[in-house]
Amino acid sequence: MINGLNGGEWASSDNKQCYNYVPWVSGGSAVPYSSSGWVTVTIPFSKFYVFAANANVSSMTFADVVALRDAASYKNFGFYFENSDFTLNKLTGNSADETKSFISKETSVRVYVDNWRIVRLGVPAYSDFPTVAE
């Protein structure tokens, strides 16, 4: 969420203002991953570790996201691609997952990012009229 980080931020990090998209890890295991072209990835802000760890995440709003960004030293945003060894707890934040390792491998994968945007997933219903006649 803020670009004052050096990358390598995970769920188990002190700074949880990020989310790690790791499609080749499913159910705690490495699975083959491939695509036949462009893939649309939707990551709700509620999945960002800083929000997911909040007991009130279901009542948080975009104003909470803006407030977090406004409090940041660096208010820009960026993607970070990393190919390094990690343990499952880095994704789950659960210390019990520290023993499950994923070892990096040399890769020739090319990653392209296009047209990222912030969109509303739900539209609240507003009315200027009371539901019960006065």
Short mmCIF file of N, CA and C in Angstrom, two decimals:
data_model
loop_
_atom_site.label_atom_id
_atom_site.label_comp_id
_atom_site.label_asym_id
_atom_site.label_seq_id
_atom_site.Cartn_x
_atom_site.Cartn_y
_atom_site.Cartn_z
N MET A 1 0.81 -1.19 0.00
CA MET A 1 0.00 0.00 0.00
C MET A 1 0.86 1.25 0.00
N ILE A 2 2.03 1.16 0.59
CA ILE A 2 2.94 2.31 0.56
C ILE A 2 4.24 1.84 -0.04
N ASN A 3 4.93 2.71 -0.71
CA ASN A 3 6.14 2.32 -1.39
C ASN A 3 7.38 2.77 -0.63
N GLY A 4 7.30 2.79 0.69
CA GLY A 4 8.47 3.06 1.50
C GLY A 4 9.13 1.76 1.89
N LEU A 5 8.70 0.67 1.28
CA LEU A 5 9.20 -0.66 1.60
C LEU A 5 10.27 -1.05 0.60
N ASN A 6 11.09 -1.99 0.97
CA ASN A 6 12.13 -2.47 0.09
C ASN A 6 11.75 -3.77 -0.59
N GLY A 7 10.50 -4.14 -0.51
CA GLY A 7 10.07 -5.42 -1.05
C GLY A 7 10.29 -6.50 -0.02
N GLY A 8 9.85 -7.68 -0.33
CA GLY A 8 10.03 -8.79 0.59
C GLY A 8 9.14 -8.69 1.81
N GLU A 9 8.07 -7.92 1.73
CA GLU A 9 7.14 -7.81 2.86
C GLU A 9 6.16 -8.97 2.79
N TRP A 10 5.86 -9.53 3.95
CA TRP A 10 5.00 -10.71 4.01
C TRP A 10 4.00 -10.55 5.15
N ALA A 11 3.10 -11.52 5.26
CA ALA A 11 2.10 -11.52 6.33
C ALA A 11 2.76 -11.56 7.70
N SER A 12 3.94 -12.18 7.78
CA SER A 12 4.62 -12.29 9.06
C SER A 12 5.54 -11.10 9.34
N SER A 13 5.62 -10.15 8.42
CA SER A 13 6.46 -8.97 8.61
C SER A 13 5.83 -8.02 9.62
N ASP A 14 6.65 -7.14 10.18
CA ASP A 14 6.11 -6.11 11.05
C ASP A 14 5.26 -5.13 10.26
N ASN A 15 5.66 -4.87 9.04
CA ASN A 15 4.92 -3.95 8.18
C ASN A 15 4.03 -4.77 7.26
N LYS A 16 2.75 -4.77 7.52
CA LYS A 16 1.82 -5.63 6.79
C LYS A 16 0.99 -4.87 5.75
N GLN A 17 1.50 -3.77 5.25
CA GLN A 17 0.73 -2.95 4.31
C GLN A 17 0.93 -3.46 2.88
N CYS A 18 0.68 -4.75 2.72
CA CYS A 18 0.89 -5.37 1.43
C CYS A 18 0.02 -6.62 1.32
N TYR A 19 0.07 -7.23 0.16
CA TYR A 19 -0.56 -8.53 -0.06
C TYR A 19 0.33 -9.27 -1.04
N ASN A 20 0.53 -10.53 -0.82
CA ASN A 20 1.35 -11.34 -1.71
C ASN A 20 0.45 -12.24 -2.54
N TYR A 21 0.48 -12.04 -3.84
CA TYR A 21 -0.27 -12.89 -4.76
C TYR A 21 0.67 -13.99 -5.21
N VAL A 22 0.40 -15.21 -4.77
CA VAL A 22 1.26 -16.36 -5.06
C VAL A 22 0.36 -17.48 -5.59
N PRO A 23 0.00 -17.43 -6.87
CA PRO A 23 -0.99 -18.38 -7.39
C PRO A 23 -0.51 -19.83 -7.45
N TRP A 24 0.78 -20.06 -7.31
CA TRP A 24 1.29 -21.43 -7.36
C TRP A 24 1.32 -22.10 -5.98
N VAL A 25 0.78 -21.42 -4.97
CA VAL A 25 0.61 -22.03 -3.65
C VAL A 25 -0.89 -22.10 -3.39
N SER A 26 -1.38 -23.32 -3.20
CA SER A 26 -2.81 -23.52 -2.95
C SER A 26 -2.97 -24.59 -1.88
N GLY A 27 -3.74 -24.28 -0.84
CA GLY A 27 -3.95 -25.25 0.23
C GLY A 27 -2.68 -25.63 0.95
N GLY A 28 -1.70 -24.73 0.97
CA GLY A 28 -0.45 -24.99 1.68
C GLY A 28 0.57 -25.78 0.88
N SER A 29 0.30 -26.05 -0.39
CA SER A 29 1.23 -26.82 -1.22
C SER A 29 1.48 -26.10 -2.54
N ALA A 30 2.63 -26.41 -3.13
CA ALA A 30 2.94 -25.86 -4.44
C ALA A 30 2.16 -26.64 -5.49
N VAL A 31 1.54 -25.93 -6.41
CA VAL A 31 0.79 -26.55 -7.49
C VAL A 31 1.26 -25.94 -8.81
N PRO A 32 1.19 -26.71 -9.89
CA PRO A 32 1.58 -26.14 -11.18
C PRO A 32 0.68 -24.95 -11.52
N TYR A 33 1.27 -23.91 -12.06
CA TYR A 33 0.48 -22.74 -12.44
C TYR A 33 0.85 -22.34 -13.85
N SER A 34 -0.14 -22.12 -14.66
CA SER A 34 0.08 -21.58 -16.00
C SER A 34 -1.20 -20.87 -16.42
N SER A 35 -1.07 -20.06 -17.42
CA SER A 35 -2.25 -19.38 -17.98
C SER A 35 -2.11 -19.39 -19.49
N SER A 36 -3.22 -19.24 -20.15
CA SER A 36 -3.20 -19.22 -21.61
C SER A 36 -3.24 -17.80 -22.15
N GLY A 37 -3.05 -16.84 -21.27
CA GLY A 37 -3.08 -15.44 -21.68
C GLY A 37 -3.28 -14.54 -20.49
N TRP A 38 -3.87 -13.39 -20.73
CA TRP A 38 -4.09 -12.42 -19.66
C TRP A 38 -4.96 -13.01 -18.57
N VAL A 39 -4.64 -12.68 -17.35
CA VAL A 39 -5.41 -13.13 -16.18
C VAL A 39 -5.83 -11.90 -15.40
N THR A 40 -7.10 -11.82 -15.06
CA THR A 40 -7.58 -10.73 -14.21
C THR A 40 -7.49 -11.19 -12.76
N VAL A 41 -6.79 -10.44 -11.96
CA VAL A 41 -6.62 -10.77 -10.55
C VAL A 41 -7.34 -9.70 -9.73
N THR A 42 -8.22 -10.12 -8.86
CA THR A 42 -8.94 -9.21 -7.98
C THR A 42 -8.45 -9.43 -6.56
N ILE A 43 -7.94 -8.38 -5.94
CA ILE A 43 -7.45 -8.47 -4.57
C ILE A 43 -8.17 -7.40 -3.75
N PRO A 44 -9.16 -7.80 -2.98
CA PRO A 44 -9.85 -6.82 -2.13
C PRO A 44 -8.89 -6.24 -1.08
N PHE A 45 -9.07 -4.98 -0.73
CA PHE A 45 -8.23 -4.38 0.30
C PHE A 45 -8.33 -5.15 1.61
N SER A 46 -9.44 -5.82 1.84
CA SER A 46 -9.60 -6.60 3.07
C SER A 46 -8.63 -7.77 3.13
N LYS A 47 -8.00 -8.13 2.01
CA LYS A 47 -7.00 -9.20 2.00
C LYS A 47 -5.60 -8.67 2.33
N PHE A 48 -5.39 -7.35 2.22
CA PHE A 48 -4.09 -6.80 2.61
C PHE A 48 -3.90 -7.13 4.08
N TYR A 49 -2.71 -7.59 4.43
CA TYR A 49 -2.48 -8.14 5.77
C TYR A 49 -2.85 -7.17 6.89
N VAL A 50 -2.59 -5.90 6.70
CA VAL A 50 -2.87 -4.91 7.74
C VAL A 50 -4.37 -4.83 8.03
N PHE A 51 -5.19 -5.06 7.02
CA PHE A 51 -6.64 -5.03 7.23
C PHE A 51 -7.18 -6.39 7.63
N ALA A 52 -6.67 -7.45 7.03
CA ALA A 52 -7.15 -8.80 7.32
C ALA A 52 -6.94 -9.16 8.79
N ALA A 53 -5.90 -8.59 9.41
CA ALA A 53 -5.61 -8.88 10.81
C ALA A 53 -6.50 -8.08 11.76
N ASN A 54 -7.28 -7.16 11.22
CA ASN A 54 -8.12 -6.29 12.05
C ASN A 54 -9.45 -6.99 12.32
N ALA A 55 -9.81 -7.11 13.58
CA ALA A 55 -11.07 -7.78 13.96
C ALA A 55 -12.29 -7.08 13.39
N ASN A 56 -12.16 -5.80 13.06
CA ASN A 56 -13.28 -5.03 12.52
C ASN A 56 -13.24 -4.90 11.00
N VAL A 57 -12.53 -5.81 10.33
CA VAL A 57 -12.34 -5.68 8.89
C VAL A 57 -13.65 -5.59 8.12
N SER A 58 -14.69 -6.27 8.57
CA SER A 58 -15.95 -6.25 7.83
C SER A 58 -16.64 -4.89 7.87
N SER A 59 -16.29 -4.06 8.84
CA SER A 59 -16.91 -2.73 8.92
C SER A 59 -15.98 -1.62 8.43
N MET A 60 -14.81 -1.99 7.93
CA MET A 60 -13.88 -0.98 7.44
C MET A 60 -14.34 -0.47 6.08
N THR A 61 -13.97 0.75 5.77
CA THR A 61 -14.36 1.37 4.51
C THR A 61 -13.13 1.86 3.76
N PHE A 62 -13.36 2.37 2.56
CA PHE A 62 -12.25 2.91 1.78
C PHE A 62 -11.60 4.09 2.50
N ALA A 63 -12.35 4.77 3.34
CA ALA A 63 -11.79 5.88 4.13
C ALA A 63 -10.66 5.37 5.03
N ASP A 64 -10.75 4.13 5.50
CA ASP A 64 -9.68 3.54 6.31
C ASP A 64 -8.43 3.31 5.46
N VAL A 65 -8.62 2.92 4.22
CA VAL A 65 -7.49 2.75 3.30
C VAL A 65 -6.82 4.10 3.05
N VAL A 66 -7.63 5.12 2.80
CA VAL A 66 -7.11 6.47 2.55
C VAL A 66 -6.37 6.99 3.78
N ALA A 67 -6.92 6.77 4.96
CA ALA A 67 -6.27 7.23 6.20
C ALA A 67 -4.91 6.57 6.39
N LEU A 68 -4.82 5.28 6.07
CA LEU A 68 -3.54 4.58 6.18
C LEU A 68 -2.53 5.19 5.22
N ARG A 69 -2.96 5.44 4.00
CA ARG A 69 -2.06 6.04 3.01
C ARG A 69 -1.66 7.45 3.41
N ASP A 70 -2.60 8.23 3.94
CA ASP A 70 -2.29 9.60 4.34
C ASP A 70 -1.28 9.65 5.48
N ALA A 71 -1.23 8.61 6.27
CA ALA A 71 -0.30 8.56 7.40
C ALA A 71 1.09 8.08 6.97
N ALA A 72 1.23 7.65 5.73
CA ALA A 72 2.49 7.09 5.24
C ALA A 72 3.51 8.18 4.92
N SER A 73 4.78 7.85 5.06
CA SER A 73 5.85 8.76 4.66
C SER A 73 5.92 8.88 3.15
N TYR A 74 5.73 7.75 2.47
CA TYR A 74 5.75 7.70 1.01
C TYR A 74 4.36 7.27 0.57
N LYS A 75 3.63 8.16 -0.08
CA LYS A 75 2.23 7.89 -0.39
C LYS A 75 2.04 7.37 -1.81
N ASN A 76 3.04 6.77 -2.36
CA ASN A 76 2.88 6.18 -3.68
C ASN A 76 2.67 4.68 -3.55
N PHE A 77 2.43 4.03 -4.67
CA PHE A 77 2.07 2.62 -4.68
C PHE A 77 2.92 1.93 -5.72
N GLY A 78 3.27 0.70 -5.49
CA GLY A 78 4.04 -0.01 -6.49
C GLY A 78 3.88 -1.51 -6.40
N PHE A 79 4.23 -2.16 -7.48
CA PHE A 79 4.26 -3.62 -7.51
C PHE A 79 5.68 -4.05 -7.24
N TYR A 80 5.82 -5.20 -6.64
CA TYR A 80 7.14 -5.74 -6.38
C TYR A 80 7.11 -7.21 -6.74
N PHE A 81 8.01 -7.63 -7.59
CA PHE A 81 8.08 -9.03 -8.00
C PHE A 81 9.30 -9.66 -7.35
N GLU A 82 9.11 -10.80 -6.75
CA GLU A 82 10.19 -11.44 -6.02
C GLU A 82 10.20 -12.93 -6.31
N ASN A 83 11.38 -13.46 -6.52
CA ASN A 83 11.56 -14.90 -6.69
C ASN A 83 12.58 -15.34 -5.66
N SER A 84 12.10 -15.64 -4.47
CA SER A 84 13.01 -16.03 -3.39
C SER A 84 12.40 -17.17 -2.59
N ASP A 85 13.23 -17.81 -1.79
CA ASP A 85 12.73 -18.85 -0.90
C ASP A 85 11.82 -18.21 0.14
N PHE A 86 10.78 -18.93 0.54
CA PHE A 86 9.93 -18.45 1.62
C PHE A 86 9.26 -19.64 2.29
N THR A 87 8.72 -19.39 3.47
CA THR A 87 7.97 -20.42 4.19
C THR A 87 6.49 -20.04 4.18
N LEU A 88 5.63 -21.04 4.36
CA LEU A 88 4.19 -20.82 4.25
C LEU A 88 3.69 -19.76 5.21
N ASN A 89 4.31 -19.64 6.39
CA ASN A 89 3.85 -18.62 7.35
C ASN A 89 3.99 -17.21 6.80
N LYS A 90 4.83 -17.03 5.79
CA LYS A 90 4.97 -15.71 5.17
C LYS A 90 3.68 -15.31 4.45
N LEU A 91 2.90 -16.30 4.01
CA LEU A 91 1.62 -16.02 3.36
C LEU A 91 0.47 -16.02 4.35
N THR A 92 0.52 -16.96 5.31
CA THR A 92 -0.62 -17.13 6.21
C THR A 92 -0.52 -16.29 7.47
N GLY A 93 0.71 -15.91 7.86
CA GLY A 93 0.90 -15.20 9.12
C GLY A 93 0.81 -16.12 10.32
N ASN A 94 0.66 -17.42 10.08
CA ASN A 94 0.51 -18.42 11.14
C ASN A 94 1.87 -19.04 11.46
N SER A 95 2.36 -18.87 12.67
CA SER A 95 3.69 -19.38 13.04
C SER A 95 3.77 -20.90 12.91
N ALA A 96 2.64 -21.60 12.96
CA ALA A 96 2.65 -23.06 12.81
C ALA A 96 3.06 -23.48 11.40
N ASP A 97 3.04 -22.55 10.45
CA ASP A 97 3.38 -22.85 9.07
C ASP A 97 4.85 -22.58 8.75
N GLU A 98 5.67 -22.31 9.76
CA GLU A 98 7.09 -21.96 9.53
C GLU A 98 7.89 -23.10 8.94
N THR A 99 7.44 -24.34 9.10
CA THR A 99 8.24 -25.48 8.65
C THR A 99 8.01 -25.84 7.19
N LYS A 100 6.99 -25.30 6.57
CA LYS A 100 6.69 -25.61 5.16
C LYS A 100 7.42 -24.62 4.27
N SER A 101 8.44 -25.10 3.56
CA SER A 101 9.28 -24.23 2.74
C SER A 101 8.95 -24.33 1.25
N PHE A 102 9.12 -23.22 0.57
CA PHE A 102 9.00 -23.16 -0.88
C PHE A 102 10.32 -22.60 -1.39
N ILE A 103 11.05 -23.42 -2.13
CA ILE A 103 12.38 -23.05 -2.60
C ILE A 103 12.28 -22.44 -3.99
N SER A 104 12.92 -21.30 -4.16
CA SER A 104 12.86 -20.62 -5.46
C SER A 104 13.65 -21.40 -6.51
N LYS A 105 13.29 -21.16 -7.75
CA LYS A 105 13.96 -21.80 -8.88
C LYS A 105 14.22 -20.74 -9.94
N GLU A 106 15.24 -21.00 -10.72
CA GLU A 106 15.50 -20.11 -11.85
C GLU A 106 14.28 -20.15 -12.77
N THR A 107 13.92 -19.01 -13.30
CA THR A 107 12.73 -18.95 -14.14
C THR A 107 12.94 -17.99 -15.31
N SER A 108 12.21 -18.24 -16.35
CA SER A 108 12.22 -17.33 -17.49
C SER A 108 10.84 -16.69 -17.65
N VAL A 109 10.06 -16.73 -16.59
CA VAL A 109 8.71 -16.17 -16.60
C VAL A 109 8.78 -14.67 -16.88
N ARG A 110 7.89 -14.22 -17.73
CA ARG A 110 7.76 -12.79 -18.00
C ARG A 110 6.44 -12.33 -17.42
N VAL A 111 6.48 -11.30 -16.63
CA VAL A 111 5.28 -10.78 -15.98
C VAL A 111 4.95 -9.44 -16.61
N TYR A 112 3.71 -9.30 -17.03
CA TYR A 112 3.23 -8.06 -17.61
C TYR A 112 2.06 -7.56 -16.78
N VAL A 113 2.02 -6.29 -16.52
CA VAL A 113 0.91 -5.69 -15.77
C VAL A 113 0.31 -4.61 -16.64
N ASP A 114 -1.01 -4.63 -16.75
CA ASP A 114 -1.68 -3.65 -17.57
C ASP A 114 -3.03 -3.30 -16.95
N ASN A 115 -3.36 -2.04 -16.96
CA ASN A 115 -4.70 -1.59 -16.62
C ASN A 115 -5.12 -1.97 -15.21
N TRP A 116 -4.31 -1.68 -14.24
CA TRP A 116 -4.75 -1.95 -12.86
C TRP A 116 -5.56 -0.77 -12.38
N ARG A 117 -6.54 -1.07 -11.56
CA ARG A 117 -7.44 -0.02 -11.09
C ARG A 117 -8.09 -0.43 -9.78
N ILE A 118 -8.62 0.54 -9.11
CA ILE A 118 -9.37 0.31 -7.88
C ILE A 118 -10.84 0.43 -8.23
N VAL A 119 -11.58 -0.62 -7.97
CA VAL A 119 -13.01 -0.62 -8.26
C VAL A 119 -13.79 -1.06 -7.03
N ARG A 120 -14.99 -0.59 -6.95
CA ARG A 120 -15.88 -0.95 -5.84
C ARG A 120 -16.43 -2.35 -6.09
N LEU A 121 -16.38 -3.20 -5.08
CA LEU A 121 -16.94 -4.54 -5.21
C LEU A 121 -18.41 -4.59 -4.84
N GLY A 122 -18.84 -3.67 -4.03
CA GLY A 122 -20.24 -3.62 -3.62
C GLY A 122 -20.72 -2.19 -3.67
N VAL A 123 -21.94 -1.99 -4.04
CA VAL A 123 -22.51 -0.64 -4.11
C VAL A 123 -23.52 -0.49 -2.99
N PRO A 124 -23.26 0.39 -2.03
CA PRO A 124 -24.23 0.57 -0.96
C PRO A 124 -25.51 1.22 -1.49
N ALA A 125 -26.62 0.87 -0.90
CA ALA A 125 -27.91 1.44 -1.31
C ALA A 125 -28.19 2.67 -0.46
N TYR A 126 -28.41 3.79 -1.11
CA TYR A 126 -28.74 5.03 -0.43
C TYR A 126 -30.12 5.49 -0.87
N SER A 127 -30.81 6.15 0.02
CA SER A 127 -32.12 6.68 -0.32
C SER A 127 -32.35 7.98 0.43
N ASP A 128 -32.93 8.94 -0.26
CA ASP A 128 -33.32 10.19 0.39
C ASP A 128 -34.71 10.09 1.00
N PHE A 129 -35.32 8.94 0.83
CA PHE A 129 -36.69 8.77 1.29
C PHE A 129 -36.74 7.70 2.38
N PRO A 130 -37.49 7.94 3.44
CA PRO A 130 -37.59 6.93 4.49
C PRO A 130 -38.34 5.69 3.99
N THR A 131 -38.01 4.54 4.55
CA THR A 131 -38.68 3.31 4.14
C THR A 131 -40.07 3.18 4.75
N VAL A 132 -40.33 3.97 5.80
CA VAL A 132 -41.64 3.95 6.45
C VAL A 132 -42.25 5.34 6.28
N ALA A 133 -43.48 5.38 5.83
CA ALA A 133 -44.15 6.68 5.64
C ALA A 133 -44.27 7.41 6.96
N GLU A 134 -44.05 8.70 6.92
CA GLU A 134 -44.13 9.50 8.14
C GLU A 134 -45.53 9.96 8.41
#
